[in-house]
Amino acid sequence: QYMRGTVTAFAPFDARADAEALRKAMKGLGTDEDTVLTILTTRNNAQRQEIASAFKTLFGRDLVDDLKSELTGKLETLMVSLMRPAYIFDAHALKHAIKGAGTNEKVLTEILASRTPAEVQNIKQVYQQEYEADLEDKITGETSGHFQRLLVVLLQGNRDPDVGVDEALVEQDAQVLFRAGELKWGTDEEKFITILGTRSVSHLRRVFDKYMTISGFQIEETIDRETSGDLEKLLLAVVKCIRSVPAYFAETLYYSMKGAGTDDDTLIRVMVSRSEVDLLDIRQEFRKNFAKSLYQMIQKDTSGDYRKALLLLCGGDDD
């Protein structure tokens, strides 16, 4: 699989040497944050796991526990997030989105709209292993209505495979969506849920074009007018990810930093989860759509070692 991440396997790699450097950076009074963040942002996740294992072998200490006791605030969150294996990372984020009072619909939307069917199957499996609970049960217990139904459809991870596009079915789906929304008094949400939740990516891209031809509207405009709340956000996220996952994440990052205050949870989650997948493409889309680079925006919006670590993950400026 061809990856477009900013973080790749570091060479020459020596897990023991890295473990020793980290121990030295955190031992005694004060912490050498620079060493910690430089090592952890420039090794890929598989290498970080090897470092953690070498750390335990050499010092009988847990690297993540040490990071938690030596670092604070956003830098701590970022470094601890980097130490989670990718498949556990999503399961952990979902667990926290549905834990306790109030559900974080934003996290459910972002992860389930953007992950591939194979990734969704993987997340469910890991969730079951890690938390001895069924992710679908947990999510249905915390959500309701059409929003819940679309989440359940996405959780099946059963999107049609991308094999050829049947133009007759494209026409039919576009007409069904048109009749379920613009042509109808009220909206038939179920049709939107079924078509957007199960058809293949290349099929849906053609459906969106055909929809525009038939209705004179972009599908996003119709969703905006015909639905509201969490369902609207989830449908829009699905459409954006069908069009382009990197463009969806570029927009997510942009809005996490735009305006007053920064949504650091989202910023950290996206930077960590995409750093080995498609962050180079996200940077490109960011530059194209927002007239500034992701690097510049992080630089302007964050500070200290946290900023330094995010900029290392970002991997360069696009100006």
XYZ file of C-alpha atoms in Angstrom:
319
model
C 0.000 0.000 0.000
C 1.429 3.334 -1.074
C 1.491 5.702 1.840
C 1.726 9.489 1.755
C 2.636 10.105 5.355
C 5.154 12.618 6.716
C 6.456 10.077 9.229
C 8.213 7.030 7.805
C 10.582 4.398 9.191
C 13.674 6.117 10.574
C 17.053 4.809 9.442
C 19.482 3.864 10.818
C 17.228 2.833 13.708
C 18.465 1.603 17.076
C 15.703 0.980 19.606
C 18.115 0.541 22.528
C 19.955 3.782 21.790
C 16.630 5.646 21.539
C 15.397 4.085 24.789
C 18.616 5.127 26.535
C 18.367 8.673 25.174
C 14.748 8.946 26.369
C 15.590 7.644 29.833
C 18.435 10.124 30.121
C 16.144 12.951 28.951
C 13.575 12.165 31.656
C 15.783 11.077 34.536
C 16.564 13.328 37.494
C 15.504 16.926 37.826
C 13.824 18.571 34.864
C 13.102 16.989 31.506
C 14.889 17.457 28.202
C 11.674 17.847 26.177
C 13.588 18.454 22.972
C 15.097 14.976 22.921
C 11.768 13.350 23.779
C 9.763 15.075 21.073
C 12.486 14.772 18.425
C 12.779 11.012 18.889
C 9.040 10.297 19.108
C 7.983 12.449 16.139
C 10.634 11.079 13.775
C 10.198 7.328 14.367
C 7.178 5.543 12.931
C 4.693 3.775 15.181
C 6.217 0.310 14.774
C 9.584 1.748 15.822
C 8.037 3.547 18.802
C 6.655 0.196 19.985
C 10.155 -1.301 19.742
C 11.567 1.622 21.736
C 8.915 1.090 24.450
C 9.813 -2.581 24.621
C 13.564 -1.841 24.803
C 12.827 0.776 27.498
C 11.077 -1.822 29.650
C 13.826 -4.391 29.068
C 16.635 -1.988 29.954
C 15.087 -0.086 32.843
C 12.107 -2.101 34.048
C 9.980 1.005 33.498
C 6.972 1.740 31.330
C 7.799 4.432 28.767
C 4.222 5.745 28.558
C 3.991 6.036 32.365
C 7.262 7.961 32.389
C 6.042 10.299 29.638
C 2.876 10.946 31.632
C 4.786 11.789 34.778
C 7.422 13.960 33.070
C 5.296 15.914 30.581
C 2.170 17.986 31.050
C -0.699 19.470 29.102
C -0.960 19.274 25.341
C 2.584 18.024 24.836
C 1.847 15.085 27.123
C -1.377 14.299 25.238
C 0.451 14.455 21.915
C 3.382 12.234 22.982
C 1.150 9.646 24.675
C -1.062 9.584 21.549
C 1.991 8.912 19.382
C 2.795 5.890 21.544
C -0.541 4.184 20.827
C -0.443 1.610 18.018
C -2.555 2.943 15.113
C -5.330 0.368 15.479
C -5.625 1.010 19.225
C -5.569 4.770 18.625
C -8.991 4.861 16.887
C -10.575 2.406 19.322
C -9.324 4.519 22.233
C -10.641 7.758 20.680
C -14.077 6.165 20.136
C -14.132 4.754 23.660
C -13.513 8.230 25.062
C -16.094 9.779 22.752
C -18.843 7.600 24.236
C -17.638 7.384 27.814
C -19.311 9.190 30.692
C -21.834 11.983 30.458
C -22.447 13.344 26.980
C -21.221 11.864 23.740
C -18.625 13.477 21.509
C -20.471 13.159 18.191
C -17.675 14.995 16.407
C -15.199 12.161 17.069
C -17.691 9.460 16.035
C -18.382 11.377 12.840
C -14.755 12.031 11.957
C -13.530 8.471 12.494
C -16.448 6.507 11.050
C -16.880 8.737 7.990
C -13.199 8.638 7.027
C -11.945 5.105 7.687
C -11.977 2.389 5.018
C -14.238 -0.678 5.480
C -11.158 -2.754 6.377
C -10.100 -0.191 8.976
C -13.606 -0.178 10.487
C -13.570 -3.983 10.831
C -10.171 -3.707 12.484
C -11.332 -1.007 14.927
C -14.320 -3.146 15.995
C -12.081 -6.152 16.600
C -9.550 -4.167 18.624
C -12.325 -2.474 20.605
C -13.679 -5.884 21.587
C -10.198 -7.129 22.603
C -9.159 -3.996 24.487
C -12.406 -3.138 26.257
C -14.303 -6.443 26.210
C -17.287 -4.637 24.790
C -19.058 -4.429 21.463
C -18.456 -1.066 19.804
C -21.793 -1.104 17.978
C -23.694 -1.776 21.243
C -21.839 1.061 22.929
C -22.548 3.507 20.112
C -26.234 2.582 19.780
C -26.569 3.002 23.549
C -25.339 6.594 23.303
C -26.920 7.843 20.066
C -30.373 7.898 18.518
C -32.485 8.521 15.433
C -31.157 8.737 11.891
C -27.711 9.746 13.152
C -27.509 6.424 15.001
C -28.726 4.505 11.939
C -26.086 5.952 9.653
C -23.376 5.224 12.252
C -24.567 1.612 12.413
C -24.494 1.331 8.608
C -20.919 2.693 8.555
C -19.925 0.376 11.416
C -20.798 -2.640 9.267
C -17.800 -1.749 7.106
C -19.656 -3.201 4.150
C -19.309 -0.512 1.492
C -19.491 -2.001 -2.020
C -16.062 -2.786 -3.471
C -14.790 -0.446 -6.188
C -15.310 -2.584 -9.293
C -16.575 -0.753 -12.381
C -19.460 1.700 -12.318
C -22.947 0.787 -13.524
C -24.252 3.962 -15.202
C -27.873 2.809 -14.974
C -27.551 2.427 -11.215
C -25.806 5.820 -11.008
C -28.800 7.433 -12.727
C -31.218 5.529 -10.501
C -29.472 6.476 -7.242
C -29.233 10.140 -8.260
C -32.974 10.168 -9.031
C -33.790 8.423 -5.735
C -31.794 11.035 -3.781
C -33.437 13.859 -5.723
C -36.907 12.492 -4.960
C -36.015 11.795 -1.315
C -34.881 15.380 -0.748
C -35.539 18.315 -3.063
C -38.727 16.934 -4.624
C -40.325 15.841 -1.399
C -42.148 17.706 1.334
C -39.985 16.614 4.259
C -37.022 14.318 3.660
C -36.698 10.571 3.290
C -33.498 10.293 5.342
C -33.358 6.538 5.007
C -32.623 6.758 1.271
C -29.682 9.083 1.949
C -28.402 6.752 4.688
C -28.574 3.611 2.551
C -27.054 5.056 -0.622
C -24.323 7.155 1.035
C -23.507 4.457 3.564
C -23.207 1.420 1.287
C -22.306 2.317 -2.316
C -18.729 2.236 -3.559
C -16.584 5.362 -3.640
C -16.275 5.561 -7.440
C -20.010 4.904 -7.848
C -20.902 7.718 -5.424
C -18.579 10.196 -7.127
C -20.510 9.588 -10.340
C -23.822 9.841 -8.452
C -22.805 13.288 -7.129
C -22.049 14.497 -10.681
C -25.306 13.083 -11.997
C -27.209 14.583 -9.059
C -25.842 18.011 -9.959
C -27.006 17.529 -13.556
C -30.504 16.451 -12.522
C -31.162 18.899 -9.681
C -28.862 21.843 -10.367
C -27.561 21.493 -6.808
C -24.451 20.002 -5.269
C -25.421 17.097 -3.021
C -23.878 19.043 -0.081
C -26.343 21.923 -0.631
C -29.272 19.523 -0.518
C -28.024 17.812 2.659
C -27.551 21.239 4.200
C -31.139 22.234 3.418
C -32.885 18.940 4.045
C -31.227 17.688 7.245
C -29.911 19.206 10.461
C -27.863 18.543 13.584
C -25.648 15.494 13.964
C -27.154 13.686 10.992
C -26.365 16.611 8.709
C -22.762 16.765 9.939
C -22.291 13.029 9.471
C -23.826 12.973 5.971
C -21.627 15.916 4.946
C -18.539 14.210 6.378
C -19.337 11.042 4.414
C -19.800 13.028 1.189
C -16.553 14.956 1.746
C -14.625 11.735 2.416
C -16.084 10.130 -0.707
C -14.876 13.135 -2.702
C -11.444 13.284 -1.005
C -10.315 12.085 2.421
C -7.250 14.414 2.445
C -9.448 17.426 1.583
C -11.820 16.452 4.415
C -8.949 16.343 6.909
C -7.432 19.572 5.591
C -10.757 21.268 6.333
C -10.994 19.570 9.749
C -7.515 20.845 10.668
C -8.273 24.322 9.355
C -11.393 24.673 11.498
C -9.620 23.239 14.550
C -7.351 26.308 14.455
C -9.454 29.012 12.833
C -10.838 31.821 14.968
C -10.376 32.282 18.687
C -8.960 29.338 20.595
C -7.735 26.024 19.218
C -9.511 22.673 19.307
C -6.354 20.837 20.412
C -8.049 17.453 20.744
C -8.985 17.485 17.064
C -5.629 18.928 16.019
C -3.731 16.191 17.882
C -6.064 13.390 16.760
C -5.782 14.244 13.068
C -2.037 14.972 13.078
C -1.285 11.698 14.876
C -3.721 9.450 13.023
C -2.786 10.720 9.541
C 0.968 11.228 10.042
C 1.811 7.844 8.494
C -1.130 7.694 6.086
C -1.763 10.791 3.969
C -0.507 13.901 5.760
C 1.468 14.952 2.659
C -1.782 14.962 0.650
C -3.592 16.767 3.458
C -0.896 19.459 3.414
C -1.340 19.853 -0.337
C -5.120 20.212 -0.061
C -4.699 22.626 2.846
C -2.424 24.886 0.814
C -4.776 24.728 -2.163
C -7.987 25.448 -0.260
C -6.963 27.878 2.468
C -4.339 30.143 0.870
C -1.812 29.341 3.591
C 0.118 26.256 4.547
C -0.724 23.878 7.392
C 2.778 24.530 8.736
C 2.180 28.288 8.931
C -1.170 27.862 10.614
C 0.243 25.517 13.275
C 3.113 27.942 13.802
C 0.752 30.853 14.328
C -1.749 28.969 16.452
C 0.329 26.951 18.916
C 3.395 27.551 21.076
C 6.344 26.045 22.915
C 7.401 22.401 22.700
C 3.876 21.445 21.660
C 4.261 23.624 18.564
C 7.729 22.212 17.910
C 6.403 18.640 18.034
C 3.418 19.398 15.762
C 5.690 21.108 13.229
C 7.992 18.070 13.192
C 4.959 15.840 12.543
C 3.809 18.218 9.832
C 7.134 17.582 8.135
C 7.670 20.827 6.272
C 6.165 23.974 4.809
C 4.402 24.143 1.432
C 5.047 27.725 0.550
